[in-house]
Amino acid sequence: MPVNNPYVPYPVRIADIRVETEDRSLKTFRLEFVNPGDAEKFAYQSGQFAEISVAGEGEIPIGIASSPTEKGFIQFTIFKTGKVTSCLHQMKPGATIGVRGPLGNSYPWETLKGKNILIIGGGFAFTTLRSSIKMMLDPAHRADFGDIDVVYGARTPGMLLYKEELTEWEKRDDIRMHITVDKAEDLGWAYHVGFVPAVTREVAPAAGDDTYAIICGPPVMIKFTLPVLEELGYHHDRMLMSLENRMKCGIGMCGRCNIGKELVCKDGPVFTLSHLKTTPMEY
Amino acid sequence: MTTLIHIDKQNWDRGIEASRKQYHIAGPVKDKEFHVFRRLENGELPDMTYKSTRLSPKSLLFPQSEIMFAYTLDETAENAGMMQDVKADDFPCAVIGIRPYDAKAIQIMKLNFDAAEYQDPYWIHAFVRSTFIGLAINEPESVDFSTSCGTGPFEETGLDALMVDCMDHYLIKILTDKGRAWMHAAGFTTAARETAPQTLESMKAEAESKIASKVSFDNIREMSVLDLYQAGFWEDAAFGCINCGACTYACPTCWCFDIQDEKYGVRGIRMRNWDSCMTPLFTLHASGHNPRSTGLGRTRQRFMHKLKYFPDKYNQGIMCVGCGRCIVQCPANIDIRKICDRMNRYEARKGDCQCQ
Amino acid sequence: MTDATHKIQEISRRILENGKVDKIIGYQKGSMPMMNTPCVIRNPANVGQLVWDSHCRLNLAKYLGNTKERVGIIAKGCDSRNIVMHILENRIQREQMVIIGVPCNGMADKWKLSALVDGEVVAVTEANGNITVTSVSDEKAIPRAQALQENCVLCKHRNPVIYDELTAELVEEPQNMDRHESIRKIESMTPDERWRFFDDMLSSCTRCHACRNACPLCYCPTCFVDESRPQWVGKGMDPVDIRSYHFLRAFHCAGRCTDCGACEAACPMHIPVRLLTRKLEKDCFDRFKWSAGLSLDQRPAMDTYTPNDPNDFFK
């Protein structure tokens, strides 16, 4: 058997589990590599994902929520929805699972150097966006980028991910945060109330060759956000989408995640909208 | 070096047996009413008179169920929950009697499993230890359209040697070192007569002339994906399809698979099984969203993949070798040749939906 | 062109032209001998594509799906009983359909016909009550009655039980038909013999599920073999999983199956899966005097309960 078997997961230990949302449906898992050399082998960029492996249950593709600038661990925020995720949600720190990756392409950081970035995220699709923001804000990288605007929405305040970090970023002057919720019962809610597309229309920076939008969220959010950006004059090749599809191998072999001739796990998950407009919408 | 070998038929079995010292033997045998292509036990011989097998030889490199890893879930064990390699069979395997179209299909599958960025160790291991001794088709079946698909009854792509049945003897053309090695192990070293090359050429020409079924797909390359995808003819073309997946299992170029874990107490395995784009589960998200929720969408996917996505991606022809198995086995007689023709004749600008 | 073909085309043209239906579900000629392909016709100008002959082996009731359109559907005896079941199971409304009933004298068994000749079958024709099979090197003819599928040989309901149009005069129904001789033979085996029998029968199954997909009864949004929480049946080739699939599917057809034979006609490996479904059919008849789909006025045996049902376990 060749030494390099891309189906073998790196063993990782669950170092910490944090409940992110008020309904406990989302938890952030902090994972540490059991074997010292594996962390280097897992060198990744924001936007990539990994297959998380639970022996006896299966594997699931999850966007990497930690930033490459965070050392000593990798982080994933996982929604409890099926067989494997339910099993993960019942685990405790100290348990060993597996992780395969990094997989997929990342956001095109070389192209994005020197550009203004508008990040639009909804619900629990915000994970790779957290990775991106954390990376861009790192002192080593901030100067590489122009203005950074973030529109992030969830159903209620309790459903927002990474609340502490959102608050920290809100205080900074090198990033403009526009947090919104669909509904807020707390009269002290200091931010927007409204759907992501509406808030985007209000706050999005002007379109231009040097401004890119990264959009990541549930299908309904995307469906209504894209027209807003188009109205504002954003070009399809300046709009980056991170797609999801059912995956198994994650390495472009099992064939199931294709959209047209592209495989979301290998040619994606990041695609420009102009590219997506030439493929069937089977995602 | 002699490349054309003569084998008297009465010496054939002896040669197979002799080669068993260094090779497993795989080949076609009758199983109930059909021929199947499988590993042969000691004493079993390949049936060299077979026409076609129900399922293809792809299962020799890509078994329908294959264990990838084993593990223990016993929490007291040191390696609890960690994937352990399973022992692979390293013994070489001589695949005897494989048809040229099935050998070409293996080359097509290689594009998927032996890619630049990732290599599938299971498939590659099986491929590397296999030697393909092909058997030319003298009498193509009516449903054989392999000459349209970059292969043909006497084609050599993907083979290590090509055998031709010449009634009272076999001619074998050695194509690679691997082929030569097996011929040696079998003791087949007698050079063919001087007339043999000519015999081969004329038999090839005759077999090819008997291929009655042809398809063309040149126009499909020029069309836009979305035009074809949104064409109105799919409702009509895909209507009869019951989305069973018999075609994908019979097809020698279909490579899609599923990965599953199975537990038996504390013992566990991670396995892969053939999967089919015909099934609703194939693309179902955990949220319940299914990008291909209709049978029509899934039927369309199969033909778009074979005739459009694959050619666009790899630029090496269509993902079909013209073996005809899907046509013969489809319960509803969905015919890839008819669909190919429909796609090839489609004219998007005319709004030509050929609706019923 | 057979008489039935002619009649079907005429009726279809009429009900499409006068707007009674949005579409016709029927068969068009296949590309292989002995095969036809189910098709949908919306334009009356295209009814010439419709055919009807001895190779209409699938069950068109499968293709009704749960359409909301008005549909003209061609139904032989067994198909029509499945349509009755679909109405009883709320899949479709009676008013949506114009049922073009075909009194049926049975469908041909393509395996039987292929076995008559050496080599690949290139043509099959039918005339004057005989079916002629031609290969490259051989030709044989047999009387139609000897070429029938087994379910047609044993059929007790050749005429459609529900119809709006008929393509021909009703045919005589056989009396005193013993449908279950082969089932009794298996019942009389010892458990070991039966185990070996079914193991051998299912040994060539490839889990393609053509039997399930061809069956008009199998319309669950998620089939039990596709459930994952919990996963009832494995997805591999373990014989346990293969048996589970076949046995449980037969049970799910209990009291609903009309023995249309679509499952066996669809199976690419020629597995006699009806040996399982007919056991359930026999049990339903023996215990509840129930045969599926004969009347719109009776609830099926497996979804009714009356206080004098014979079983004790729920009293």
mmCIF file of N, CA, C and O in Angstrom, chain A residues 1-2 4-9 11 53-59 81 102-103 244-246 248-249 251-256 258 260-261 263 266-267 277-280 282-283, chain B residues 68-69 71 73 81-83 88 112-113 115 117-122 225-226 229 255-259 261 263 270 272 275 281-286 289 291-292 301 309 312-313:
data_model
loop_
_atom_site.group_PDB
_atom_site.id
_atom_site.type_symbol
_atom_site.label_atom_id
_atom_site.label_comp_id
_atom_site.label_asym_id
_atom_site.label_seq_id
_atom_site.Cartn_x
_atom_site.Cartn_y
_atom_site.Cartn_z
ATOM 1 N N MET A 1 0.868 -1.179 0.000
ATOM 2 C CA MET A 1 0.000 0.000 0.000
ATOM 3 C C MET A 1 0.908 1.233 0.000
ATOM 4 O O MET A 1 1.801 1.353 0.825
ATOM 5 N N PRO A 2 0.689 2.135 -0.953
ATOM 6 C CA PRO A 2 1.523 3.340 -0.990
ATOM 7 C C PRO A 2 1.440 4.065 0.362
ATOM 8 O O PRO A 2 0.435 4.028 1.036
ATOM 9 N N ASN A 4 1.331 7.190 1.010
ATOM 10 C CA ASN A 4 0.458 8.351 1.076
ATOM 11 C C ASN A 4 -0.985 7.953 0.774
ATOM 12 O O ASN A 4 -1.391 7.909 -0.377
ATOM 13 N N ASN A 5 -1.741 7.659 1.811
ATOM 14 C CA ASN A 5 -3.136 7.274 1.626
ATOM 15 C C ASN A 5 -4.017 8.449 2.013
ATOM 16 O O ASN A 5 -4.119 8.779 3.200
ATOM 17 N N PRO A 6 -4.643 9.121 1.031
ATOM 18 C CA PRO A 6 -5.396 10.341 1.341
ATOM 19 C C PRO A 6 -6.666 10.079 2.131
ATOM 20 O O PRO A 6 -7.365 11.029 2.504
ATOM 21 N N TYR A 7 -6.988 8.821 2.401
ATOM 22 C CA TYR A 7 -8.182 8.528 3.188
ATOM 23 C C TYR A 7 -7.873 8.372 4.668
ATOM 24 O O TYR A 7 -8.773 8.163 5.474
ATOM 25 N N VAL A 8 -6.576 8.419 5.031
ATOM 26 C CA VAL A 8 -6.215 8.250 6.438
ATOM 27 C C VAL A 8 -6.356 9.572 7.179
ATOM 28 O O VAL A 8 -5.743 10.564 6.782
ATOM 29 N N PRO A 9 -7.142 9.620 8.237
ATOM 30 C CA PRO A 9 -7.254 10.879 8.993
ATOM 31 C C PRO A 9 -6.073 11.054 9.954
ATOM 32 O O PRO A 9 -5.498 10.069 10.427
ATOM 33 N N PRO A 11 -5.001 11.708 13.616
ATOM 34 C CA PRO A 11 -5.706 11.648 14.906
ATOM 35 C C PRO A 11 -5.603 12.999 15.618
ATOM 36 O O PRO A 11 -4.535 13.614 15.647
ATOM 37 N N SER A 53 -13.553 12.864 11.010
ATOM 38 C CA SER A 53 -13.823 11.434 10.999
ATOM 39 C C SER A 53 -14.132 10.939 12.408
ATOM 40 O O SER A 53 -13.363 11.181 13.335
ATOM 41 N N VAL A 54 -15.270 10.261 12.544
ATOM 42 C CA VAL A 54 -15.613 9.639 13.822
ATOM 43 C C VAL A 54 -15.717 8.150 13.568
ATOM 44 O O VAL A 54 -16.617 7.697 12.842
ATOM 45 N N ALA A 55 -14.789 7.399 14.113
ATOM 46 C CA ALA A 55 -14.761 5.966 13.853
ATOM 47 C C ALA A 55 -16.071 5.337 14.294
ATOM 48 O O ALA A 55 -16.560 5.594 15.387
ATOM 49 N N GLY A 56 -16.638 4.525 13.405
ATOM 50 C CA GLY A 56 -17.896 3.866 13.725
ATOM 51 C C GLY A 56 -19.113 4.631 13.237
ATOM 52 O O GLY A 56 -20.209 4.079 13.165
ATOM 53 N N GLU A 57 -18.925 5.918 12.926
ATOM 54 C CA GLU A 57 -20.060 6.724 12.481
ATOM 55 C C GLU A 57 -19.883 7.186 11.046
ATOM 56 O O GLU A 57 -20.786 7.056 10.229
ATOM 57 N N GLY A 58 -18.719 7.778 10.758
ATOM 58 C CA GLY A 58 -18.509 8.245 9.396
ATOM 59 C C GLY A 58 -17.695 9.517 9.366
ATOM 60 O O GLY A 58 -17.009 9.858 10.333
ATOM 61 N N GLU A 59 -17.765 10.219 8.237
ATOM 62 C CA GLU A 59 -17.007 11.456 8.071
ATOM 63 C C GLU A 59 -17.936 12.550 7.602
ATOM 64 O O GLU A 59 -18.943 12.289 6.925
ATOM 65 N N THR A 81 -26.980 17.866 13.111
ATOM 66 C CA THR A 81 -28.046 17.649 12.135
ATOM 67 C C THR A 81 -28.217 16.209 11.698
ATOM 68 O O THR A 81 -29.256 15.831 11.173
ATOM 69 N N PRO A 102 -5.807 19.637 4.804
ATOM 70 C CA PRO A 102 -6.918 20.514 4.410
ATOM 71 C C PRO A 102 -7.385 20.210 2.993
ATOM 72 O O PRO A 102 -6.613 19.744 2.169
ATOM 73 N N LEU A 103 -8.654 20.409 2.745
ATOM 74 C CA LEU A 103 -9.240 20.040 1.466
ATOM 75 C C LEU A 103 -9.857 21.241 0.771
ATOM 76 O O LEU A 103 -10.215 22.232 1.418
ATOM 77 N N GLU A 244 -21.668 24.432 -0.590
ATOM 78 C CA GLU A 244 -21.730 23.177 0.146
ATOM 79 C C GLU A 244 -22.357 22.138 -0.754
ATOM 80 O O GLU A 244 -23.206 22.458 -1.575
ATOM 81 N N ASN A 245 -21.975 20.910 -0.583
ATOM 82 C CA ASN A 245 -22.652 19.817 -1.266
ATOM 83 C C ASN A 245 -22.413 18.564 -0.454
ATOM 84 O O ASN A 245 -21.502 18.536 0.386
ATOM 85 N N ARG A 246 -23.210 17.524 -0.715
ATOM 86 C CA ARG A 246 -22.970 16.285 0.016
ATOM 87 C C ARG A 246 -21.615 15.753 -0.428
ATOM 88 O O ARG A 246 -21.346 15.670 -1.631
ATOM 89 N N LYS A 248 -18.239 12.851 0.377
ATOM 90 C CA LYS A 248 -17.777 11.663 1.085
ATOM 91 C C LYS A 248 -16.255 11.623 1.075
ATOM 92 O O LYS A 248 -15.623 11.653 2.112
ATOM 93 N N CYS A 249 -15.655 11.564 -0.103
ATOM 94 C CA CYS A 249 -14.203 11.401 -0.130
ATOM 95 C C CYS A 249 -13.479 12.721 0.116
ATOM 96 O O CYS A 249 -12.413 12.745 0.700
ATOM 97 N N ILE A 251 -11.857 14.392 -1.880
ATOM 98 C CA ILE A 251 -10.645 14.530 -2.693
ATOM 99 C C ILE A 251 -10.931 14.345 -4.181
ATOM 100 O O ILE A 251 -10.038 14.061 -4.963
ATOM 101 N N GLY A 252 -12.182 14.501 -4.562
ATOM 102 C CA GLY A 252 -12.506 14.498 -5.979
ATOM 103 C C GLY A 252 -12.580 13.141 -6.629
ATOM 104 O O GLY A 252 -12.385 13.024 -7.838
ATOM 105 N N MET A 253 -12.864 12.097 -5.846
ATOM 106 C CA MET A 253 -12.889 10.766 -6.449
ATOM 107 C C MET A 253 -14.225 10.066 -6.441
ATOM 108 O O MET A 253 -14.498 9.263 -7.328
ATOM 109 N N CYS A 254 -15.053 10.329 -5.423
ATOM 110 C CA CYS A 254 -16.282 9.544 -5.335
ATOM 111 C C CYS A 254 -17.355 10.083 -6.243
ATOM 112 O O CYS A 254 -18.380 9.429 -6.446
ATOM 113 N N GLY A 255 -17.152 11.277 -6.774
ATOM 114 C CA GLY A 255 -17.995 11.774 -7.851
ATOM 115 C C GLY A 255 -19.286 12.450 -7.474
ATOM 116 O O GLY A 255 -19.972 12.984 -8.345
ATOM 117 N N ARG A 256 -19.652 12.470 -6.183
ATOM 118 C CA ARG A 256 -21.021 12.910 -5.921
ATOM 119 C C ARG A 256 -21.216 14.407 -5.829
ATOM 120 O O ARG A 256 -22.342 14.893 -5.932
ATOM 121 N N ASN A 258 -20.431 16.910 -7.715
ATOM 122 C CA ASN A 258 -20.172 17.709 -8.920
ATOM 123 C C ASN A 258 -21.258 18.741 -9.205
ATOM 124 O O ASN A 258 -22.440 18.522 -8.946
ATOM 125 N N GLY A 260 -21.878 20.374 -12.727
ATOM 126 C CA GLY A 260 -21.294 20.324 -14.056
ATOM 127 C C GLY A 260 -20.001 19.529 -13.985
ATOM 128 O O GLY A 260 -19.929 18.480 -13.352
ATOM 129 N N LYS A 261 -18.957 20.039 -14.598
ATOM 130 C CA LYS A 261 -17.714 19.271 -14.594
ATOM 131 C C LYS A 261 -16.846 19.567 -13.372
ATOM 132 O O LYS A 261 -15.808 18.947 -13.171
ATOM 133 N N LEU A 263 -15.934 19.704 -9.329
ATOM 134 C CA LEU A 263 -16.239 19.026 -8.083
ATOM 135 C C LEU A 263 -16.110 20.040 -6.958
ATOM 136 O O LEU A 263 -15.079 20.703 -6.824
ATOM 137 N N LYS A 266 -13.028 19.699 -4.710
ATOM 138 C CA LYS A 266 -11.661 19.815 -5.228
ATOM 139 C C LYS A 266 -11.478 21.091 -6.058
ATOM 140 O O LYS A 266 -10.498 21.794 -5.896
ATOM 141 N N ASP A 267 -12.386 21.370 -6.948
ATOM 142 C CA ASP A 267 -12.313 22.615 -7.719
ATOM 143 C C ASP A 267 -12.902 23.762 -6.916
ATOM 144 O O ASP A 267 -12.674 24.927 -7.234
ATOM 145 N N LYS A 277 -22.197 30.903 -12.850
ATOM 146 C CA LYS A 277 -23.271 31.186 -13.810
ATOM 147 C C LYS A 277 -23.157 30.312 -15.058
ATOM 148 O O LYS A 277 -24.079 30.240 -15.858
ATOM 149 N N THR A 278 -22.023 29.649 -15.244
ATOM 150 C CA THR A 278 -21.886 28.787 -16.417
ATOM 151 C C THR A 278 -22.155 27.330 -16.088
ATOM 152 O O THR A 278 -22.054 26.468 -16.961
ATOM 153 N N THR A 279 -22.470 27.032 -14.817
ATOM 154 C CA THR A 279 -22.691 25.635 -14.443
ATOM 155 C C THR A 279 -24.113 25.430 -13.953
ATOM 156 O O THR A 279 -24.771 26.371 -13.509
ATOM 157 N N PRO A 280 -24.592 24.183 -14.016
ATOM 158 C CA PRO A 280 -25.906 23.901 -13.436
ATOM 159 C C PRO A 280 -25.907 24.178 -11.940
ATOM 160 O O PRO A 280 -24.900 23.994 -11.263
ATOM 161 N N GLU A 282 -26.604 22.738 -9.267
ATOM 162 C CA GLU A 282 -26.917 21.536 -8.507
ATOM 163 C C GLU A 282 -26.137 21.507 -7.213
ATOM 164 O O GLU A 282 -25.271 20.685 -6.977
ATOM 165 N N TYR A 283 -26.455 22.497 -6.348
ATOM 166 C CA TYR A 283 -25.798 22.548 -5.049
ATOM 167 C C TYR A 283 -26.742 23.110 -4.003
ATOM 168 O O TYR A 283 -27.850 23.487 -4.312
ATOM 169 N N MET B 68 -11.727 -0.386 3.570
ATOM 170 C CA MET B 68 -10.602 0.547 3.493
ATOM 171 C C MET B 68 -9.755 0.498 4.756
ATOM 172 O O MET B 68 -8.532 0.537 4.708
ATOM 173 N N PHE B 69 -10.443 0.471 5.890
ATOM 174 C CA PHE B 69 -9.751 0.449 7.177
ATOM 175 C C PHE B 69 -10.511 -0.418 8.156
ATOM 176 O O PHE B 69 -11.720 -0.623 8.020
ATOM 177 N N TYR B 71 -10.840 -0.848 12.593
ATOM 178 C CA TYR B 71 -10.486 -0.165 13.835
ATOM 179 C C TYR B 71 -11.219 -0.834 14.982
ATOM 180 O O TYR B 71 -12.175 -1.591 14.769
ATOM 181 N N LEU B 73 -13.277 -0.097 18.599
ATOM 182 C CA LEU B 73 -13.957 0.946 19.375
ATOM 183 C C LEU B 73 -13.824 0.662 20.866
ATOM 184 O O LEU B 73 -14.465 1.313 21.687
ATOM 185 N N GLY B 81 -10.388 3.777 17.986
ATOM 186 C CA GLY B 81 -10.937 4.775 17.068
ATOM 187 C C GLY B 81 -9.995 5.219 15.975
ATOM 188 O O GLY B 81 -10.313 6.105 15.199
ATOM 189 N N MET B 82 -8.803 4.610 15.914
ATOM 190 C CA MET B 82 -7.859 5.035 14.872
ATOM 191 C C MET B 82 -7.867 4.055 13.714
ATOM 192 O O MET B 82 -7.892 2.851 13.913
ATOM 193 N N MET B 83 -7.844 4.609 12.511
ATOM 194 C CA MET B 83 -7.946 3.786 11.312
ATOM 195 C C MET B 83 -6.682 2.951 11.122
ATOM 196 O O MET B 83 -5.580 3.496 11.126
ATOM 197 N N ALA B 88 -3.391 -5.805 2.097
ATOM 198 C CA ALA B 88 -3.792 -5.957 0.705
ATOM 199 C C ALA B 88 -3.094 -7.161 0.107
ATOM 200 O O ALA B 88 -2.017 -7.554 0.555
ATOM 201 N N ASN B 112 -9.591 9.137 -13.001
ATOM 202 C CA ASN B 112 -10.209 9.538 -11.743
ATOM 203 C C ASN B 112 -9.377 9.131 -10.535
ATOM 204 O O ASN B 112 -9.164 9.925 -9.629
ATOM 205 N N PHE B 113 -8.900 7.872 -10.543
ATOM 206 C CA PHE B 113 -8.264 7.335 -9.343
ATOM 207 C C PHE B 113 -6.774 7.645 -9.249
ATOM 208 O O PHE B 113 -6.195 7.525 -8.178
ATOM 209 N N ALA B 115 -4.971 10.684 -10.071
ATOM 210 C CA ALA B 115 -4.983 12.078 -10.506
ATOM 211 C C ALA B 115 -3.723 12.769 -10.008
ATOM 212 O O ALA B 115 -3.008 12.239 -9.167
ATOM 213 N N GLU B 117 -3.335 15.443 -8.120
ATOM 214 C CA GLU B 117 -3.296 15.899 -6.727
ATOM 215 C C GLU B 117 -3.464 14.766 -5.724
ATOM 216 O O GLU B 117 -2.848 14.767 -4.670
ATOM 217 N N TYR B 118 -4.319 13.798 -6.038
ATOM 218 C CA TYR B 118 -4.575 12.697 -5.103
ATOM 219 C C TYR B 118 -4.554 11.374 -5.856
ATOM 220 O O TYR B 118 -5.009 11.290 -6.990
ATOM 221 N N GLN B 119 -4.045 10.355 -5.193
ATOM 222 C CA GLN B 119 -4.042 9.012 -5.774
ATOM 223 C C GLN B 119 -4.767 8.070 -4.832
ATOM 224 O O GLN B 119 -4.525 8.075 -3.617
ATOM 225 N N ASP B 120 -5.663 7.281 -5.403
ATOM 226 C CA ASP B 120 -6.411 6.316 -4.593
ATOM 227 C C ASP B 120 -5.567 5.066 -4.434
ATOM 228 O O ASP B 120 -5.367 4.330 -5.408
ATOM 229 N N PRO B 121 -5.048 4.788 -3.243
ATOM 230 C CA PRO B 121 -4.101 3.674 -3.104
ATOM 231 C C PRO B 121 -4.728 2.318 -3.385
ATOM 232 O O PRO B 121 -4.049 1.413 -3.870
ATOM 233 N N TYR B 122 -6.018 2.168 -3.100
ATOM 234 C CA TYR B 122 -6.650 0.860 -3.267
ATOM 235 C C TYR B 122 -6.751 0.502 -4.735
ATOM 236 O O TYR B 122 -6.386 -0.593 -5.161
ATOM 237 N N VAL B 225 -22.832 24.148 -21.606
ATOM 238 C CA VAL B 225 -23.375 23.221 -20.617
ATOM 239 C C VAL B 225 -24.810 23.575 -20.262
ATOM 240 O O VAL B 225 -25.694 22.725 -20.228
ATOM 241 N N LEU B 226 -25.031 24.872 -20.042
ATOM 242 C CA LEU B 226 -26.356 25.266 -19.576
ATOM 243 C C LEU B 226 -27.413 25.082 -20.655
ATOM 244 O O LEU B 226 -28.544 24.714 -20.369
ATOM 245 N N TYR B 229 -28.198 21.487 -20.527
ATOM 246 C CA TYR B 229 -28.812 21.149 -19.237
ATOM 247 C C TYR B 229 -30.273 21.582 -19.211
ATOM 248 O O TYR B 229 -31.126 20.878 -18.670
ATOM 249 N N TRP B 255 -17.582 5.191 -11.806
ATOM 250 C CA TRP B 255 -16.652 5.018 -10.693
ATOM 251 C C TRP B 255 -17.147 5.559 -9.352
ATOM 252 O O TRP B 255 -16.430 5.551 -8.371
ATOM 253 N N CYS B 256 -18.380 6.057 -9.296
ATOM 254 C CA CYS B 256 -18.825 6.706 -8.064
ATOM 255 C C CYS B 256 -18.955 5.720 -6.920
ATOM 256 O O CYS B 256 -19.361 4.579 -7.114
ATOM 257 N N PHE B 257 -18.579 6.169 -5.723
ATOM 258 C CA PHE B 257 -18.667 5.290 -4.573
ATOM 259 C C PHE B 257 -19.088 6.059 -3.336
ATOM 260 O O PHE B 257 -19.030 7.278 -3.276
ATOM 261 N N ASP B 258 -19.511 5.286 -2.348
ATOM 262 C CA ASP B 258 -19.964 5.799 -1.064
ATOM 263 C C ASP B 258 -18.999 5.278 -0.013
ATOM 264 O O ASP B 258 -18.464 4.181 -0.167
ATOM 265 N N ILE B 259 -18.766 6.052 1.039
ATOM 266 C CA ILE B 259 -17.915 5.576 2.137
ATOM 267 C C ILE B 259 -18.785 5.473 3.376
ATOM 268 O O ILE B 259 -19.505 6.407 3.718
ATOM 269 N N ASP B 261 -19.174 3.668 7.520
ATOM 270 C CA ASP B 261 -18.609 2.900 8.628
ATOM 271 C C ASP B 261 -19.630 1.853 9.046
ATOM 272 O O ASP B 261 -20.829 2.120 9.062
ATOM 273 N N LYS B 263 -20.271 -1.088 12.221
ATOM 274 C CA LYS B 263 -19.769 -1.550 13.513
ATOM 275 C C LYS B 263 -20.357 -2.907 13.827
ATOM 276 O O LYS B 263 -21.534 -3.162 13.550
ATOM 277 N N ARG B 270 -14.236 0.773 7.995
ATOM 278 C CA ARG B 270 -14.668 1.843 7.080
ATOM 279 C C ARG B 270 -14.596 1.215 5.704
ATOM 280 O O ARG B 270 -13.559 0.693 5.307
ATOM 281 N N ARG B 272 -15.945 1.104 1.384
ATOM 282 C CA ARG B 272 -16.573 1.836 0.317
ATOM 283 C C ARG B 272 -17.402 0.862 -0.513
ATOM 284 O O ARG B 272 -17.065 -0.307 -0.657
ATOM 285 N N ASP B 275 -21.715 3.382 -5.620
ATOM 286 C CA ASP B 275 -22.884 4.228 -5.431
ATOM 287 C C ASP B 275 -23.360 4.664 -6.804
ATOM 288 O O ASP B 275 -22.634 4.531 -7.798
ATOM 289 N N LEU B 281 -30.415 9.437 -2.651
ATOM 290 C CA LEU B 281 -29.506 9.636 -1.524
ATOM 291 C C LEU B 281 -28.158 10.189 -1.951
ATOM 292 O O LEU B 281 -27.426 10.763 -1.166
ATOM 293 N N PHE B 282 -27.837 10.038 -3.224
ATOM 294 C CA PHE B 282 -26.504 10.355 -3.729
ATOM 295 C C PHE B 282 -26.097 11.782 -3.409
ATOM 296 O O PHE B 282 -24.954 12.060 -3.072
ATOM 297 N N THR B 283 -27.049 12.720 -3.528
ATOM 298 C CA THR B 283 -26.705 14.139 -3.355
ATOM 299 C C THR B 283 -27.472 14.771 -2.203
ATOM 300 O O THR B 283 -27.478 15.994 -2.069
ATOM 301 N N LEU B 284 -28.086 13.963 -1.350
ATOM 302 C CA LEU B 284 -28.943 14.520 -0.291
ATOM 303 C C LEU B 284 -28.116 15.169 0.809
ATOM 304 O O LEU B 284 -27.258 14.537 1.414
ATOM 305 N N HIS B 285 -28.375 16.459 1.099
ATOM 306 C CA HIS B 285 -27.687 17.152 2.194
ATOM 307 C C HIS B 285 -28.301 16.721 3.521
ATOM 308 O O HIS B 285 -29.469 16.328 3.600
ATOM 309 N N ALA B 286 -27.522 16.850 4.603
ATOM 310 C CA ALA B 286 -28.036 16.523 5.937
ATOM 311 C C ALA B 286 -29.226 17.396 6.295
ATOM 312 O O ALA B 286 -30.116 16.983 7.030
ATOM 313 N N HIS B 289 -32.040 19.227 2.066
ATOM 314 C CA HIS B 289 -32.001 19.807 0.732
ATOM 315 C C HIS B 289 -31.364 18.817 -0.231
ATOM 316 O O HIS B 289 -30.360 18.182 0.086
ATOM 317 N N PRO B 291 -30.061 18.769 -4.182
ATOM 318 C CA PRO B 291 -29.900 19.477 -5.466
ATOM 319 C C PRO B 291 -30.477 18.707 -6.652
ATOM 320 O O PRO B 291 -30.804 19.289 -7.665
ATOM 321 N N ARG B 292 -30.559 17.372 -6.536
ATOM 322 C CA ARG B 292 -31.168 16.604 -7.625
ATOM 323 C C ARG B 292 -32.310 15.812 -7.030
ATOM 324 O O ARG B 292 -32.218 14.612 -6.800
ATOM 325 N N GLN B 301 -28.231 13.950 -15.191
ATOM 326 C CA GLN B 301 -26.861 13.999 -14.666
ATOM 327 C C GLN B 301 -26.026 12.893 -15.290
ATOM 328 O O GLN B 301 -24.901 13.112 -15.711
ATOM 329 N N TYR B 309 -19.805 16.608 -19.356
ATOM 330 C CA TYR B 309 -18.883 17.068 -18.319
ATOM 331 C C TYR B 309 -17.522 16.391 -18.447
ATOM 332 O O TYR B 309 -16.475 17.042 -18.374
ATOM 333 N N ASP B 312 -15.535 17.583 -21.509
ATOM 334 C CA ASP B 312 -15.059 18.950 -21.290
ATOM 335 C C ASP B 312 -13.901 18.973 -20.301
ATOM 336 O O ASP B 312 -12.971 19.755 -20.439
ATOM 337 N N LYS B 313 -13.968 18.122 -19.304
ATOM 338 C CA LYS B 313 -12.960 18.178 -18.239
ATOM 339 C C LYS B 313 -11.643 17.553 -18.670
ATOM 340 O O LYS B 313 -10.585 18.083 -18.394
#
